[in-house]
Amino acid sequence: MSAIQSRYSGAIVYKLVHRGRPSKFYIGSTTMTLEEKMLLHKNESLRPLALTYNIVLYSYIRNHGGMKNFDIEVLERGFPCTCWGDIMRREHHYIMRLTPALNTYLP
């Protein structure tokens, strides 16, 4: 297995859920650890100069007490994946199935 294939083999599709309102959630995917991804979401939501600062998810996080009020759940890991497109297809599958309120685009 090549280094690139190995990187993608650890991909995760996850659900970021507001504890106070479980109907408000976001579907994402990553090759990072879940801890790294949570930290990235936290940092991006707090950086006014970030290009993603004003997306629905990060505005919602800021307006609802920050990342401490959110949990991350694994929807799928270990699926056959050799490129970023494979990850996006799995994320798209879950977005279509679960219709998250906090996603702003469809991969």
Coordinates of N, CA and C in Angstrom, one line a residue:
M1 N 0.9 -1.2 0.0 CA 0.0 0.0 0.0 C 0.9 1.2 0.0
S2 N 0.6 2.2 -0.9 CA 1.4 3.4 -0.9 C 1.1 4.3 0.3
A3 N 1.9 5.3 0.5 CA 1.7 6.3 1.6 C 0.4 7.0 1.4
I4 N 0.0 7.4 0.2 CA -1.2 8.1 0.0 C -2.4 7.2 0.3
Q5 N -2.4 5.9 -0.2 CA -3.5 5.0 0.0 C -3.6 4.8 1.5
S6 N -2.5 4.6 2.2 CA -2.5 4.4 3.7 C -3.1 5.6 4.4
R7 N -2.8 6.8 3.9 CA -3.4 8.0 4.5 C -5.0 8.0 4.4
Y8 N -5.5 7.6 3.3 CA -6.9 7.6 3.1 C -7.6 6.4 3.7
S9 N -6.8 5.3 4.0 CA -7.5 4.1 4.6 C -8.0 4.4 6.0
G10 N -7.5 5.4 6.6 CA -7.9 5.8 8.0 C -9.0 6.8 8.0
A11 N -9.7 7.1 6.9 CA -10.7 8.1 6.8 C -11.9 7.8 7.7
I12 N -12.5 8.9 8.1 CA -13.7 8.8 9.0 C -14.7 9.8 8.5
V13 N -16.0 9.3 8.5 CA -17.1 10.2 8.3 C -17.7 10.4 9.7
Y14 N -17.9 11.7 10.1 CA -18.4 11.9 11.4 C -19.6 12.9 11.4
K15 N -20.2 12.9 12.6 CA -21.3 13.8 12.9 C -20.9 14.7 14.1
L16 N -21.0 16.0 13.9 CA -20.7 17.0 15.0 C -22.1 17.5 15.5
V17 N -22.4 17.2 16.7 CA -23.8 17.4 17.2 C -23.8 18.4 18.4
H18 N -24.7 19.3 18.3 CA -24.9 20.2 19.4 C -25.7 19.5 20.6
R19 N -25.0 19.4 21.7 CA -25.6 18.7 22.8 C -27.0 19.2 23.2
G20 N -27.2 20.5 23.2 CA -28.5 21.0 23.6 C -29.6 20.8 22.6
R21 N -29.2 20.7 21.3 CA -30.2 20.5 20.3 C -29.7 19.5 19.3
P22 N -29.9 18.2 19.5 CA -29.4 17.2 18.7 C -29.8 17.2 17.2
S23 N -30.9 18.0 16.9 CA -31.3 18.1 15.6 C -30.4 19.1 14.8
K24 N -29.6 19.8 15.5 CA -28.6 20.7 14.9 C -27.2 20.0 14.8
F25 N -26.9 19.5 13.6 CA -25.7 18.8 13.5 C -25.0 19.0 12.1
Y26 N -23.8 18.6 12.0 CA -23.0 18.8 10.8 C -22.4 17.4 10.5
I27 N -22.3 17.1 9.2 CA -21.7 15.9 8.7 C -20.4 16.3 8.1
G28 N -19.3 15.6 8.4 CA -18.0 15.9 7.8 C -17.2 14.6 7.7
S29 N -16.0 14.8 7.1 CA -15.1 13.7 7.0 C -13.7 14.2 7.2
T30 N -12.8 13.2 7.5 CA -11.4 13.6 7.8 C -10.5 12.4 7.8
T31 N -9.2 12.7 7.6 CA -8.2 11.7 7.8 C -7.4 12.0 9.0
M32 N -7.8 13.0 9.7 CA -7.2 13.4 11.0 C -7.8 12.5 12.1
T33 N -7.2 12.6 13.3 CA -7.9 12.0 14.5 C -9.1 12.9 14.8
L34 N -10.1 12.3 15.5 CA -11.2 13.1 15.9 C -10.9 14.2 16.8
E35 N -9.9 14.0 17.7 CA -9.4 15.1 18.5 C -8.8 16.3 17.7
E36 N -8.0 15.9 16.7 CA -7.4 17.0 15.8 C -8.5 17.7 15.1
K37 N -9.6 17.0 14.6 CA -10.6 17.6 13.9 C -11.5 18.5 14.8
M38 N -11.7 18.1 16.0 CA -12.5 19.0 16.9 C -11.7 20.3 17.2
L39 N -10.4 20.1 17.4 CA -9.5 21.3 17.6 C -9.5 22.2 16.4
L40 N -9.5 21.7 15.2 CA -9.5 22.5 14.0 C -10.9 23.2 13.9
H41 N -12.0 22.5 14.2 CA -13.3 23.2 14.1 C -13.3 24.3 15.2
K42 N -12.8 24.1 16.3 CA -12.8 25.1 17.4 C -11.9 26.3 16.9
N43 N -10.7 26.1 16.4 CA -9.9 27.2 16.0 C -10.5 27.9 14.9
E44 N -11.0 27.3 13.9 CA -11.6 28.0 12.7 C -12.8 28.8 13.1
S45 N -13.6 28.3 14.1 CA -14.8 29.0 14.5 C -14.4 30.3 15.3
L46 N -13.2 30.4 15.8 CA -12.7 31.5 16.6 C -11.8 32.5 15.9
R47 N -11.4 32.2 14.6 CA -10.5 33.0 13.9 C -11.2 33.9 12.9
P48 N -11.4 35.2 13.2 CA -12.2 36.1 12.4 C -11.6 36.2 11.0
L49 N -10.3 36.0 10.8 CA -9.6 36.2 9.5 C -9.7 34.9 8.7
A50 N -10.2 33.8 9.2 CA -10.3 32.6 8.5 C -11.4 32.7 7.4
L51 N -11.1 32.1 6.3 CA -12.1 32.2 5.2 C -13.4 31.5 5.5
T52 N -13.4 30.6 6.4 CA -14.5 29.8 6.8 C -15.2 30.4 8.1
Y53 N -14.8 31.5 8.6 CA -15.3 32.0 9.9 C -16.8 32.2 9.9
N54 N -17.4 32.7 8.8 CA -18.8 33.0 8.8 C -19.7 31.9 8.2
I55 N -19.1 30.7 8.0 CA -20.0 29.6 7.5 C -21.0 29.3 8.6
V56 N -22.1 28.7 8.2 CA -23.2 28.4 9.1 C -22.7 27.6 10.4
L57 N -21.9 26.6 10.2 CA -21.5 25.8 11.3 C -20.7 26.6 12.3
Y58 N -19.8 27.4 11.9 CA -18.9 28.2 12.8 C -19.7 29.3 13.5
S59 N -20.6 29.9 12.8 CA -21.5 30.9 13.4 C -22.4 30.3 14.5
Y60 N -22.9 29.1 14.2 CA -23.7 28.4 15.1 C -22.9 28.0 16.4
I61 N -21.7 27.5 16.2 CA -20.8 27.1 17.3 C -20.6 28.3 18.2
R62 N -20.2 29.5 17.6 CA -20.0 30.7 18.4 C -21.2 31.1 19.2
N63 N -22.4 31.0 18.5 CA -23.6 31.5 19.1 C -24.3 30.6 20.1
H64 N -23.7 29.4 20.3 CA -24.2 28.4 21.2 C -23.2 27.8 22.1
G65 N -22.3 28.7 22.6 CA -21.4 28.3 23.7 C -20.1 27.7 23.3
G66 N -19.8 27.6 22.1 CA -18.5 27.1 21.7 C -18.4 25.6 21.6
M67 N -17.3 25.1 21.2 CA -17.1 23.6 21.0 C -17.4 22.8 22.2
K68 N -17.3 23.3 23.4 CA -17.5 22.5 24.6 C -19.0 22.0 24.6
N69 N -19.8 22.5 23.8 CA -21.2 22.1 23.8 C -21.5 21.2 22.6
F70 N -20.5 20.6 22.0 CA -20.6 19.8 20.8 C -19.9 18.4 21.0
D71 N -20.5 17.4 20.5 CA -19.9 16.1 20.6 C -19.6 15.6 19.1
I72 N -18.7 14.8 19.0 CA -18.4 14.2 17.7 C -18.6 12.7 17.7
E73 N -19.3 12.2 16.7 CA -19.7 10.8 16.6 C -19.2 10.2 15.3
V74 N -18.6 9.0 15.4 CA -18.2 8.4 14.1 C -19.4 7.8 13.5
L75 N -19.6 8.1 12.2 CA -20.7 7.5 11.4 C -20.1 6.3 10.7
E76 N -18.9 6.4 10.2 CA -18.2 5.3 9.5 C -16.7 5.5 9.4
R77 N -16.0 4.4 9.6 CA -14.6 4.4 9.5 C -14.2 3.0 8.9
G78 N -13.1 3.0 8.2 CA -12.6 1.7 7.7 C -13.2 1.3 6.4
F79 N -13.9 2.3 5.7 CA -14.5 2.0 4.4 C -13.5 1.9 3.3
P80 N -13.7 1.2 2.2 CA -12.7 1.2 1.2 C -12.5 2.6 0.6
C81 N -11.3 3.0 0.7 CA -11.0 4.4 0.3 C -9.5 4.5 -0.2
T82 N -9.3 5.0 -1.4 CA -8.0 5.2 -1.9 C -7.7 6.6 -2.3
C83 N -8.7 7.5 -2.3 CA -8.5 8.9 -2.7 C -9.5 9.8 -2.0
W84 N -9.3 11.1 -2.1 CA -10.2 12.1 -1.4 C -11.6 12.0 -2.0
G85 N -11.7 11.6 -3.3 CA -13.0 11.5 -3.9 C -13.9 10.4 -3.2
D86 N -13.2 9.3 -2.8 CA -13.9 8.2 -2.1 C -14.5 8.7 -0.8
I87 N -13.7 9.5 -0.1 CA -14.2 10.1 1.2 C -15.4 11.0 1.0
M88 N -15.3 11.9 -0.1 CA -16.4 12.8 -0.4 C -17.6 12.1 -0.7
R89 N -17.5 11.0 -1.4 CA -18.7 10.2 -1.8 C -19.4 9.6 -0.5
R90 N -18.6 9.2 0.4 CA -19.2 8.6 1.7 C -19.8 9.8 2.5
E91 N -19.2 10.9 2.5 CA -19.7 12.1 3.2 C -21.1 12.5 2.6
H92 N -21.1 12.5 1.3 CA -22.3 12.9 0.5 C -23.4 11.9 0.8
H93 N -23.1 10.7 0.9 CA -24.1 9.6 1.2 C -24.8 10.0 2.5
Y94 N -24.0 10.3 3.6 CA -24.6 10.6 4.9 C -25.3 11.9 4.9
I95 N -24.8 12.9 4.2 CA -25.5 14.2 4.1 C -26.9 14.0 3.5
M96 N -27.0 13.2 2.4 CA -28.3 13.0 1.8 C -29.2 12.2 2.6
R97 N -28.7 11.2 3.4 CA -29.5 10.4 4.2 C -30.0 11.0 5.5
L98 N -29.1 11.9 6.1 CA -29.4 12.4 7.4 C -29.9 13.9 7.4
T99 N -29.7 14.6 6.3 CA -30.1 16.0 6.1 C -29.7 16.9 7.2
P100 N -28.4 17.1 7.4 CA -27.9 17.9 8.5 C -28.3 19.4 8.3
A101 N -28.6 20.1 9.4 CA -29.0 21.5 9.4 C -27.8 22.4 9.3
L102 N -26.6 22.0 9.6 CA -25.4 22.9 9.7 C -24.4 22.7 8.5
N103 N -24.7 21.9 7.6 CA -23.8 21.8 6.4 C -24.3 22.9 5.4
T104 N -23.3 23.5 4.7 CA -23.7 24.6 3.8 C -23.5 24.2 2.3
Y105 N -22.8 23.1 2.1 CA -22.5 22.7 0.7 C -22.6 21.2 0.6
L106 N -22.8 20.7 -0.6 CA -22.9 19.3 -0.8 C -21.6 18.8 -1.5
P107 N -20.8 17.9 -0.9 CA -19.6 17.5 -1.6 C -20.0 16.6 -2.8

